[in-house]
Structure formats: structure tokens, C-alpha cells
Amino acid sequence: MPIFSDHKPTPEESTGEMDATIHASNSNSNNFNSSITNNPIFRKLNNLRIVCGDIVNDHHVQLGIIVLIIINAIMMGVATFDFVSENPTVDSAFEKTDLAFLIIFTIELGMQLIYHGWTLFKDGWLVFDFIIVVLSWSFASLQIIRAFRIFRALRIITRIETMRNLVAALFDIMPRLGAITALLLLIFYIFAVLFTQLFGELELSAPYFSSLDNSLLTLFVMMTMEWADVARECMDQIWWAWAPFIAFIMITGFIVFNLIIAVVCDAVAVIENKDDLEPDLFSGMLDNGSKDEGGEGYGEAGPQDQLEGTIVGSDEALVDDLAQRISFVLDSQKEMLATLELLTRDTLVPSLPAEE
């Protein structure tokens, strides 16, 4: 008996074997998924995940988180006063209260992590919350870094839809802002070198233009329209010193700075023209997750699915309206053709002579 056979399978046999292999693989995969789904431990974990999602994404819970963030930010501001910092008892009470706030925020983030799983890191806003909370715990023992705890108040942006849309619009215009910033830096460098060479040796009340870095700082202050005093000091020694000052203010303060304002206003106008933007300040603050049903899978459609459904519904309405308009145009065209045919018939067919 030969060990190797010379028989070569036909394409039909190869296709049949491949289909059978794929079918067997799919069957094994379905059986594996079914066994995991029916596993009691998995079902308990899934129920726990759903319960955590229902709690943490509840309207009242999210509103309570917003109130806690605001109170925490106010307390951080009050803690800077002397009656708190100089009184060990009051300062210790404020520190314990801040720790309690941090524990609450950590529990809220942990429930979000249980509910979303690793998909939490696909949501930029939840990742932002995660970074803020982790850094708060990491630098809790460092006195200098603890001053940055106030950045925890930025978490309120992730809870209010109006703020989220505004931040998203600002990120959308970053390429244009980058081009304007590059132009502004070029203008700053040119004028910094110019002012250092022209006024670097003058005896002024402060070393405004003694070096390139001082000139850059002075020009930045001048861009905020605080330039009159510096210009007058230079004009006391050089009468024509007003010319470069006026040129710099005209270019930066009236042109480049207004370009930035125009770009930001354009982004805000885009936000206001969106039909799905709610006027209420606290509207849509629960878009971080959707509620599940039945204990399996991901349940109801999330905000993205609802948005897609809204878009599909609006497209269907547009199609129906367009169909009605086309039908109306076709009917009008038929009536026009019938009228033209009647007029043509009356014009081309000679009328019978009148009987005498």
C-alpha cells in the first residue's frame, strides 16, 4: 500500500471540506459562548455589572456627583484662607473631608469600570475621570503636588453636555489655532530680536529688553494692551520709539488676536446650530452609559445607537418629503403636457367653415 496517494482533490471537494471545517468551528464557538453565558458565575458577574451600571448612571446619582464636585471645589478654595491653614483642627477636618470626597469619586469610577469593563478606556471623558482620580491618589502624600487637586473640579465638564460640546468644538478647531499660534510665535520672535537690538542698551525702570527672553516676556505683556508705560519710557530717550510699538500692537492685538477670537466664535456658532444640542445646562449629563435589560449582552441601545436611529429617522423623513415633491412635480408635468396637447390640437386642426 503506498504511503502517499497521487489523488488530488477537486475544487468541489476542497470547498466542501472547507465549508465543513468552518461549520464545525462555528458550532464549537457557539457552544463555547453558550456554555460561558449559561455559567452561573458569569451570570452573577453580569448581573453585578448591570446593577453597577443602573446605580452609577442613574439621574439622581449623577446629579449628586455634580453637587459633590462643586462642594469639593468650593472647600478647596476656602481651605486657602488663614483661619483654615493656621488652625490645625480645622485644617485636619478639611483634609478628612477631602479624603471622603476622593473615596466617593473612586467608588463611582470603580462602578463605571465594572460596568464598562475595558471599553471604559475607549471613552475619552471616562479616561479623563480615571486619570484625575488616579493622580489624586498618587500624589496625595506630596504637599506641592497636592495643590493640583483643584483640577479635580474639571470633572464637572464630563457631566454637563453643553461644556462637553464646547470643549469638543475647541479641539476640532485646534489645527486652525495651531496655524495662528505658529504665525504669532514668528511675529513674537521677529519683534523680540528687533526690540532687543533697538532698546536693549537703554536705561529703563526694569530690564524690559535687556535680553531675548526678557523681550519675549515684555512683548507678551504688551499684547494684553499694557504697553503705554514701556513705550513712554523708551520715547523719553528715543523720540521715534513709538513706531515699532504701534506696529507690534497693530499686528498682534488687532489682527492675530482677533483671528483667534473669530475662530473660537466660529466653533461656538457651529455648536449653537446643532439641532441635537439641548438648551438646558444639565441636559444629557447621563450619556456616559446605557442601561441593560434581561441580564445578558449590552441591553438597550446606547447614546450612539440612539443618535444613529435619529439620523436614520430624519433621513427617512427627508426621503418621504422628496418623494412627495417629485410626485407633485410629475403631476404638474402631466397636466402641462395635456394642456399643451389640447392647444396644439386646436391650433393645427383647421376649423370647419361656417354654414351659410
CSV table of C-alpha atoms in Angstrom, one decimal:
chain,number,residue,atom,x,y,z
A,1,MET,CA,0.0,0.0,0.0
A,2,PRO,CA,1.5,3.3,-1.0
A,3,ILE,CA,2.1,5.8,1.8
A,4,PHE,CA,1.4,8.8,-0.3
A,5,SER,CA,-1.6,8.9,-2.7
A,6,ASP,CA,-1.5,10.6,-6.1
A,7,HIS,CA,-5.1,11.6,-5.8
A,8,LYS,CA,-5.6,15.4,-5.9
A,9,PRO,CA,-8.9,16.7,-4.5
A,10,THR,CA,-11.1,18.6,-6.9
A,11,PRO,CA,-12.1,22.2,-6.2
A,12,GLU,CA,-15.6,21.0,-5.3
A,13,GLU,CA,-14.1,18.6,-2.7
A,14,SER,CA,-11.8,21.3,-1.3
A,15,THR,CA,-14.7,23.7,-1.0
A,16,GLY,CA,-16.9,21.1,0.7
A,17,GLU,CA,-14.1,20.3,3.2
A,18,MET,CA,-13.5,24.0,3.9
A,19,ASP,CA,-17.3,24.6,4.5
A,20,ALA,CA,-17.4,21.6,6.8
A,21,THR,CA,-14.4,22.9,8.8
A,22,ILE,CA,-15.9,26.4,9.1
A,23,HIS,CA,-19.3,25.0,10.1
A,24,ALA,CA,-17.6,22.8,12.8
A,25,SER,CA,-15.6,25.8,14.0
A,26,ASN,CA,-18.7,28.0,14.3
A,27,SER,CA,-20.6,25.3,16.1
A,28,ASN,CA,-17.8,24.9,18.6
A,29,SER,CA,-17.6,28.6,19.1
A,30,ASN,CA,-21.3,28.9,19.6
A,31,ASN,CA,-21.3,26.0,22.1
A,32,PHE,CA,-18.4,27.6,23.9
A,33,ASN,CA,-20.2,31.0,24.1
A,34,SER,CA,-23.4,29.3,25.2
A,35,SER,CA,-21.6,27.4,27.9
A,36,ILE,CA,-20.0,30.7,29.2
A,37,THR,CA,-23.3,32.5,29.1
A,38,ASN,CA,-25.1,29.8,31.0
A,39,ASN,CA,-22.3,29.6,33.6
A,40,PRO,CA,-23.8,30.7,37.0
A,41,ILE,CA,-20.7,32.6,37.9
A,42,PHE,CA,-20.8,34.5,34.6
A,43,ARG,CA,-24.4,35.3,35.1
A,44,LYS,CA,-23.8,36.6,38.6
A,45,LEU,CA,-21.0,38.8,37.4
A,46,ASN,CA,-23.1,40.1,34.6
A,47,ASN,CA,-26.0,40.9,37.0
A,48,LEU,CA,-23.5,42.7,39.2
A,49,ARG,CA,-22.3,44.7,36.2
A,50,ILE,CA,-25.8,45.7,35.3
A,51,VAL,CA,-26.6,46.7,38.9
A,52,CYS,CA,-23.5,48.9,39.0
A,53,GLY,CA,-24.5,50.5,35.7
A,54,ASP,CA,-28.0,51.2,36.9
A,55,ILE,CA,-26.7,52.8,40.1
A,56,VAL,CA,-23.8,54.9,38.7
A,57,ASN,CA,-25.7,56.1,35.7
A,58,ASP,CA,-28.9,57.0,37.5
A,59,HIS,CA,-30.0,60.6,37.0
A,60,HIS,CA,-30.1,61.4,40.7
A,61,VAL,CA,-26.7,59.8,41.3
A,62,GLN,CA,-25.1,61.8,38.5
A,63,LEU,CA,-26.7,65.0,39.8
A,64,GLY,CA,-25.3,64.1,43.3
A,65,ILE,CA,-21.8,63.6,41.8
A,66,ILE,CA,-22.0,67.1,40.2
A,67,VAL,CA,-23.0,68.6,43.6
A,68,LEU,CA,-20.2,66.8,45.3
A,69,ILE,CA,-17.7,68.1,42.7
A,70,ILE,CA,-18.9,71.7,43.2
A,71,ILE,CA,-18.8,71.4,47.0
A,72,ASN,CA,-15.3,69.9,46.9
A,73,ALA,CA,-14.0,72.7,44.7
A,74,ILE,CA,-15.5,75.3,47.0
A,75,MET,CA,-13.9,73.7,50.0
A,76,MET,CA,-10.5,73.7,48.3
A,77,GLY,CA,-10.9,77.4,47.8
A,78,VAL,CA,-12.0,78.0,51.4
A,79,ALA,CA,-9.0,75.9,52.6
A,80,THR,CA,-6.6,78.6,51.3
A,81,PHE,CA,-7.8,81.1,53.9
A,82,ASP,CA,-5.7,81.7,57.1
A,83,PHE,CA,-8.5,80.6,59.5
A,84,VAL,CA,-8.2,77.1,58.0
A,85,SER,CA,-4.5,76.8,57.2
A,86,GLU,CA,-3.4,78.3,60.6
A,87,ASN,CA,-5.8,76.2,62.7
A,88,PRO,CA,-4.6,72.5,62.8
A,89,THR,CA,-8.1,71.2,63.9
A,90,VAL,CA,-9.9,72.9,61.1
A,91,ASP,CA,-7.2,72.0,58.6
A,92,SER,CA,-7.4,68.4,59.6
A,93,ALA,CA,-11.2,68.4,59.2
A,94,PHE,CA,-10.9,69.8,55.7
A,95,GLU,CA,-8.3,67.1,54.9
A,96,LYS,CA,-10.5,64.3,56.1
A,97,THR,CA,-13.5,65.8,54.2
A,98,ASP,CA,-11.4,66.0,51.0
A,99,LEU,CA,-10.3,62.3,51.5
A,100,ALA,CA,-14.0,61.4,51.9
A,101,PHE,CA,-14.8,63.1,48.6
A,102,LEU,CA,-11.9,61.3,46.9
A,103,ILE,CA,-13.2,57.9,48.2
A,104,ILE,CA,-16.6,58.7,46.8
A,105,PHE,CA,-15.2,59.6,43.4
A,106,THR,CA,-13.1,56.5,43.4
A,107,ILE,CA,-16.1,54.3,44.2
A,108,GLU,CA,-18.0,56.0,41.4
A,109,LEU,CA,-15.1,55.4,39.0
A,110,GLY,CA,-14.8,51.7,40.1
A,111,MET,CA,-18.5,51.1,39.4
A,112,GLN,CA,-18.0,52.7,36.0
A,113,LEU,CA,-15.1,50.3,35.4
A,114,ILE,CA,-17.1,47.3,36.4
A,115,TYR,CA,-20.0,48.4,34.2
A,116,HIS,CA,-18.0,49.3,31.1
A,117,GLY,CA,-15.0,46.9,31.5
A,118,TRP,CA,-12.0,47.6,29.3
A,119,THR,CA,-14.3,49.6,27.0
A,120,LEU,CA,-14.1,52.4,29.5
A,121,PHE,CA,-10.8,53.4,28.0
A,122,LYS,CA,-12.5,54.0,24.7
A,123,ASP,CA,-14.5,56.9,26.2
A,124,GLY,CA,-12.3,60.0,26.4
A,125,TRP,CA,-14.3,61.6,29.2
A,126,LEU,CA,-14.2,58.5,31.4
A,127,VAL,CA,-10.5,58.2,30.7
A,128,PHE,CA,-10.2,61.8,31.9
A,129,ASP,CA,-12.0,61.0,35.1
A,130,PHE,CA,-9.8,57.9,35.5
A,131,ILE,CA,-6.6,60.0,35.2
A,132,ILE,CA,-7.8,62.7,37.6
A,133,VAL,CA,-8.7,60.2,40.3
A,134,VAL,CA,-5.5,58.1,39.9
A,135,LEU,CA,-3.3,61.2,40.1
A,136,SER,CA,-5.2,62.4,43.2
A,137,TRP,CA,-4.3,59.1,45.0
A,138,SER,CA,-0.7,59.0,43.6
A,139,PHE,CA,0.3,62.5,44.7
A,140,ALA,CA,-1.8,62.6,47.9
A,141,SER,CA,1.4,62.4,50.1
A,142,LEU,CA,3.3,65.2,48.3
A,143,GLN,CA,2.5,68.6,49.7
A,144,ILE,CA,3.5,70.5,46.5
A,145,ILE,CA,1.5,68.3,44.1
A,146,ARG,CA,-1.5,68.3,46.4
A,147,ALA,CA,-2.1,71.9,45.3
A,148,PHE,CA,-3.1,70.5,41.9
A,149,ARG,CA,-6.1,68.7,43.5
A,150,ILE,CA,-8.2,71.6,42.3
A,151,PHE,CA,-8.0,70.2,38.8
A,152,ARG,CA,-10.5,67.6,40.2
A,153,ALA,CA,-13.1,70.3,39.6
A,154,LEU,CA,-12.6,69.8,35.8
A,155,ARG,CA,-14.6,66.6,36.2
A,156,ILE,CA,-17.7,68.7,36.1
A,157,ILE,CA,-17.0,69.2,32.3
A,158,THR,CA,-17.6,65.4,31.8
A,159,ARG,CA,-21.0,65.7,33.4
A,160,ILE,CA,-22.6,68.7,31.6
A,161,GLU,CA,-23.3,68.2,27.9
A,162,THR,CA,-23.0,71.9,27.0
A,163,MET,CA,-19.5,72.1,28.3
A,164,ARG,CA,-18.5,68.8,26.6
A,165,ASN,CA,-19.7,70.1,23.3
A,166,LEU,CA,-17.8,73.3,23.7
A,167,VAL,CA,-14.6,71.5,24.6
A,168,ALA,CA,-15.1,69.1,21.7
A,169,ALA,CA,-15.6,72.1,19.3
A,170,LEU,CA,-12.4,73.7,20.6
A,171,PHE,CA,-10.5,70.6,19.9
A,172,ASP,CA,-11.9,70.5,16.4
A,173,ILE,CA,-10.5,73.9,15.6
A,174,MET,CA,-7.0,73.1,17.0
A,175,PRO,CA,-5.5,72.8,13.5
A,176,ARG,CA,-6.5,76.3,12.7
A,177,LEU,CA,-5.5,77.6,16.1
A,178,GLY,CA,-2.1,75.8,15.6
A,179,ALA,CA,-1.5,77.8,12.4
A,180,ILE,CA,-2.4,81.1,14.0
A,181,THR,CA,-0.2,80.2,17.0
A,182,ALA,CA,2.7,79.5,14.7
A,183,LEU,CA,2.2,82.8,13.0
A,184,LEU,CA,2.0,84.6,16.3
A,185,LEU,CA,5.3,82.9,17.5
A,186,LEU,CA,7.0,84.0,14.4
A,187,ILE,CA,5.9,87.6,14.9
A,188,PHE,CA,7.0,87.5,18.5
A,189,TYR,CA,10.4,86.2,17.6
A,190,ILE,CA,11.0,88.9,14.9
A,191,PHE,CA,9.9,91.7,17.2
A,192,ALA,CA,11.8,90.3,20.2
A,193,VAL,CA,15.0,90.4,18.2
A,194,LEU,CA,14.2,93.9,16.9
A,195,PHE,CA,13.3,95.4,20.3
A,196,THR,CA,16.4,93.8,21.9
A,197,GLN,CA,18.7,95.4,19.3
A,198,LEU,CA,16.9,98.8,19.4
A,199,PHE,CA,16.2,99.3,23.1
A,200,GLY,CA,18.4,96.7,24.8
A,201,GLU,CA,21.0,99.3,25.9
A,202,LEU,CA,18.5,101.9,27.2
A,203,GLU,CA,18.4,102.6,30.9
A,204,LEU,CA,14.8,101.8,31.8
A,205,SER,CA,13.0,101.2,35.1
A,206,ALA,CA,13.2,97.4,34.5
A,207,PRO,CA,15.2,95.2,32.1
A,208,TYR,CA,12.4,95.1,29.6
A,209,PHE,CA,14.6,94.5,26.5
A,210,SER,CA,18.0,93.6,28.0
A,211,SER,CA,17.9,90.0,26.6
A,212,LEU,CA,15.8,88.0,24.2
A,213,ASP,CA,13.9,86.2,26.9
A,214,ASN,CA,13.0,89.5,28.7
A,215,SER,CA,11.9,90.9,25.4
A,216,LEU,CA,9.6,88.0,24.7
A,217,LEU,CA,8.0,88.4,28.2
A,218,THR,CA,7.6,92.1,27.7
A,219,LEU,CA,6.0,91.6,24.3
A,220,PHE,CA,3.6,89.1,25.8
A,221,VAL,CA,2.6,91.7,28.4
A,222,MET,CA,2.3,94.3,25.7
A,223,MET,CA,-0.1,92.1,23.7
A,224,THR,CA,-2.5,92.4,26.6
A,225,MET,CA,-2.6,96.2,25.9
A,226,GLU,CA,-0.3,97.0,28.8
A,227,TRP,CA,2.3,98.8,26.7
A,228,ALA,CA,1.9,102.6,27.2
A,229,ASP,CA,4.3,102.9,30.2
A,230,VAL,CA,7.1,100.9,28.5
A,231,ALA,CA,6.6,102.9,25.2
A,232,ARG,CA,6.8,106.3,27.1
A,233,GLU,CA,10.0,105.3,28.8
A,234,CYS,CA,11.6,104.4,25.5
A,235,MET,CA,10.2,107.6,23.9
A,236,ASP,CA,11.8,109.7,26.6
A,237,GLN,CA,15.2,108.6,25.2
A,238,ILE,CA,14.3,107.9,21.5
A,239,TRP,CA,11.6,110.0,20.1
A,240,TRP,CA,10.7,107.6,17.3
A,241,ALA,CA,10.3,104.6,19.6
A,242,TRP,CA,6.6,104.8,19.3
A,243,ALA,CA,6.8,103.4,15.7
A,244,PRO,CA,7.8,99.7,16.5
A,245,PHE,CA,5.4,99.7,19.5
A,246,ILE,CA,2.5,100.7,17.3
A,247,ALA,CA,3.4,98.2,14.6
A,248,PHE,CA,3.6,95.3,17.1
A,249,ILE,CA,0.3,96.3,18.8
A,250,MET,CA,-1.5,96.6,15.4
A,251,ILE,CA,-0.3,93.2,14.2
A,252,THR,CA,-0.8,91.2,17.4
A,253,GLY,CA,-3.5,93.0,19.3
A,254,PHE,CA,-5.8,93.9,16.4
A,255,ILE,CA,-5.1,91.2,13.8
A,256,VAL,CA,-3.8,88.0,15.1
A,257,PHE,CA,-5.7,88.1,18.4
A,258,ASN,CA,-8.9,88.9,16.6
A,259,LEU,CA,-8.2,85.9,14.3
A,260,ILE,CA,-8.2,83.7,17.3
A,261,ILE,CA,-11.4,85.2,18.6
A,262,ALA,CA,-13.0,84.7,15.2
A,263,VAL,CA,-12.0,81.0,15.0
A,264,VAL,CA,-13.4,80.4,18.5
A,265,CYS,CA,-16.6,82.2,17.7
A,266,ASP,CA,-17.0,80.1,14.6
A,267,ALA,CA,-16.7,77.0,16.7
A,268,VAL,CA,-19.3,78.2,19.1
A,269,ALA,CA,-21.6,79.1,16.2
A,270,VAL,CA,-21.3,75.5,15.0
A,271,ILE,CA,-22.3,74.2,18.4
A,272,GLU,CA,-25.4,76.5,18.6
A,273,ASN,CA,-26.5,75.5,15.1
A,274,LYS,CA,-26.6,71.8,16.1
A,275,ASP,CA,-30.2,70.6,16.3
A,276,ASP,CA,-29.4,67.9,18.9
A,277,LEU,CA,-27.9,70.4,21.4
A,278,GLU,CA,-30.2,70.8,24.4
A,279,PRO,CA,-30.5,74.3,25.8
A,280,ASP,CA,-30.7,73.0,29.4
A,281,LEU,CA,-27.4,73.3,31.2
A,282,PHE,CA,-27.7,69.8,32.8
A,283,SER,CA,-29.2,68.1,29.8
A,284,GLY,CA,-27.6,64.9,28.5
A,285,MET,CA,-25.3,64.5,31.5
A,286,LEU,CA,-26.1,60.8,31.7
A,287,ASP,CA,-24.7,59.9,28.3
A,288,ASN,CA,-21.8,58.0,29.8
A,289,GLY,CA,-23.5,54.7,29.6
A,290,SER,CA,-26.8,52.9,28.8
A,291,LYS,CA,-29.0,50.7,30.8
A,292,ASP,CA,-29.1,47.0,30.2
A,293,GLU,CA,-32.1,44.6,30.1
A,294,GLY,CA,-32.5,41.0,30.8
A,295,GLY,CA,-29.1,40.4,32.3
A,296,GLU,CA,-27.3,39.4,29.1
A,297,GLY,CA,-25.5,41.3,26.5
A,298,TYR,CA,-25.5,45.1,26.4
A,299,GLY,CA,-29.2,45.6,26.6
A,300,GLU,CA,-30.8,48.7,25.2
A,301,ALA,CA,-29.2,50.8,22.6
A,302,GLY,CA,-26.6,53.3,23.8
A,303,PRO,CA,-26.4,57.1,23.0
A,304,GLN,CA,-24.5,56.3,19.8
A,305,ASP,CA,-27.3,53.9,18.7
A,306,GLN,CA,-30.0,56.4,19.6
A,307,LEU,CA,-28.1,59.1,17.6
A,308,GLU,CA,-27.9,56.7,14.6
A,309,GLY,CA,-31.6,56.0,15.0
A,310,THR,CA,-32.4,59.7,15.0
A,311,ILE,CA,-30.2,60.2,11.9
A,312,VAL,CA,-31.9,57.3,10.1
A,313,GLY,CA,-35.4,58.7,11.1
A,314,SER,CA,-34.5,62.1,9.8
A,315,ASP,CA,-33.2,60.6,6.5
A,316,GLU,CA,-36.4,58.7,6.1
A,317,ALA,CA,-38.4,61.9,6.6
A,318,LEU,CA,-36.3,63.7,4.0
A,319,VAL,CA,-36.8,60.8,1.6
A,320,ASP,CA,-40.6,60.9,2.1
A,321,ASP,CA,-40.7,64.6,1.6
A,322,LEU,CA,-38.6,64.4,-1.5
A,323,ALA,CA,-40.9,61.7,-2.9
A,324,GLN,CA,-43.9,63.9,-2.3
A,325,ARG,CA,-42.3,66.8,-4.1
A,326,ILE,CA,-41.3,64.6,-7.0
A,327,SER,CA,-44.8,63.2,-7.3
A,328,PHE,CA,-46.2,66.8,-7.2
A,329,VAL,CA,-43.8,67.8,-10.0
A,330,LEU,CA,-44.7,64.8,-12.1
A,331,ASP,CA,-48.4,65.5,-11.7
A,332,SER,CA,-47.9,69.1,-12.7
A,333,GLN,CA,-45.9,68.0,-15.7
A,334,LYS,CA,-48.7,65.7,-16.8
A,335,GLU,CA,-51.2,68.5,-16.6
A,336,MET,CA,-48.9,70.8,-18.5
A,337,LEU,CA,-48.4,68.2,-21.3
A,338,ALA,CA,-52.2,67.7,-21.5
A,339,THR,CA,-52.8,71.4,-21.8
A,340,LEU,CA,-50.1,71.7,-24.5
A,341,GLU,CA,-51.6,68.8,-26.4
A,342,LEU,CA,-55.0,70.5,-26.3
A,343,LEU,CA,-53.6,73.8,-27.5
A,344,THR,CA,-51.7,72.1,-30.3
A,345,ARG,CA,-54.7,70.2,-31.5
A,346,ASP,CA,-56.8,73.4,-31.6
A,347,THR,CA,-54.1,75.2,-33.5
A,348,LEU,CA,-53.1,72.7,-36.1
A,349,VAL,CA,-56.5,71.2,-36.9
A,350,PRO,CA,-58.3,73.6,-39.3
A,351,SER,CA,-61.7,74.7,-38.1
A,352,LEU,CA,-64.7,73.8,-40.3
A,353,PRO,CA,-66.2,76.6,-42.5
A,354,ALA,CA,-69.3,78.1,-41.1
A,355,GLU,CA,-72.5,77.1,-42.9
A,356,GLU,CA,-74.2,79.8,-45.0
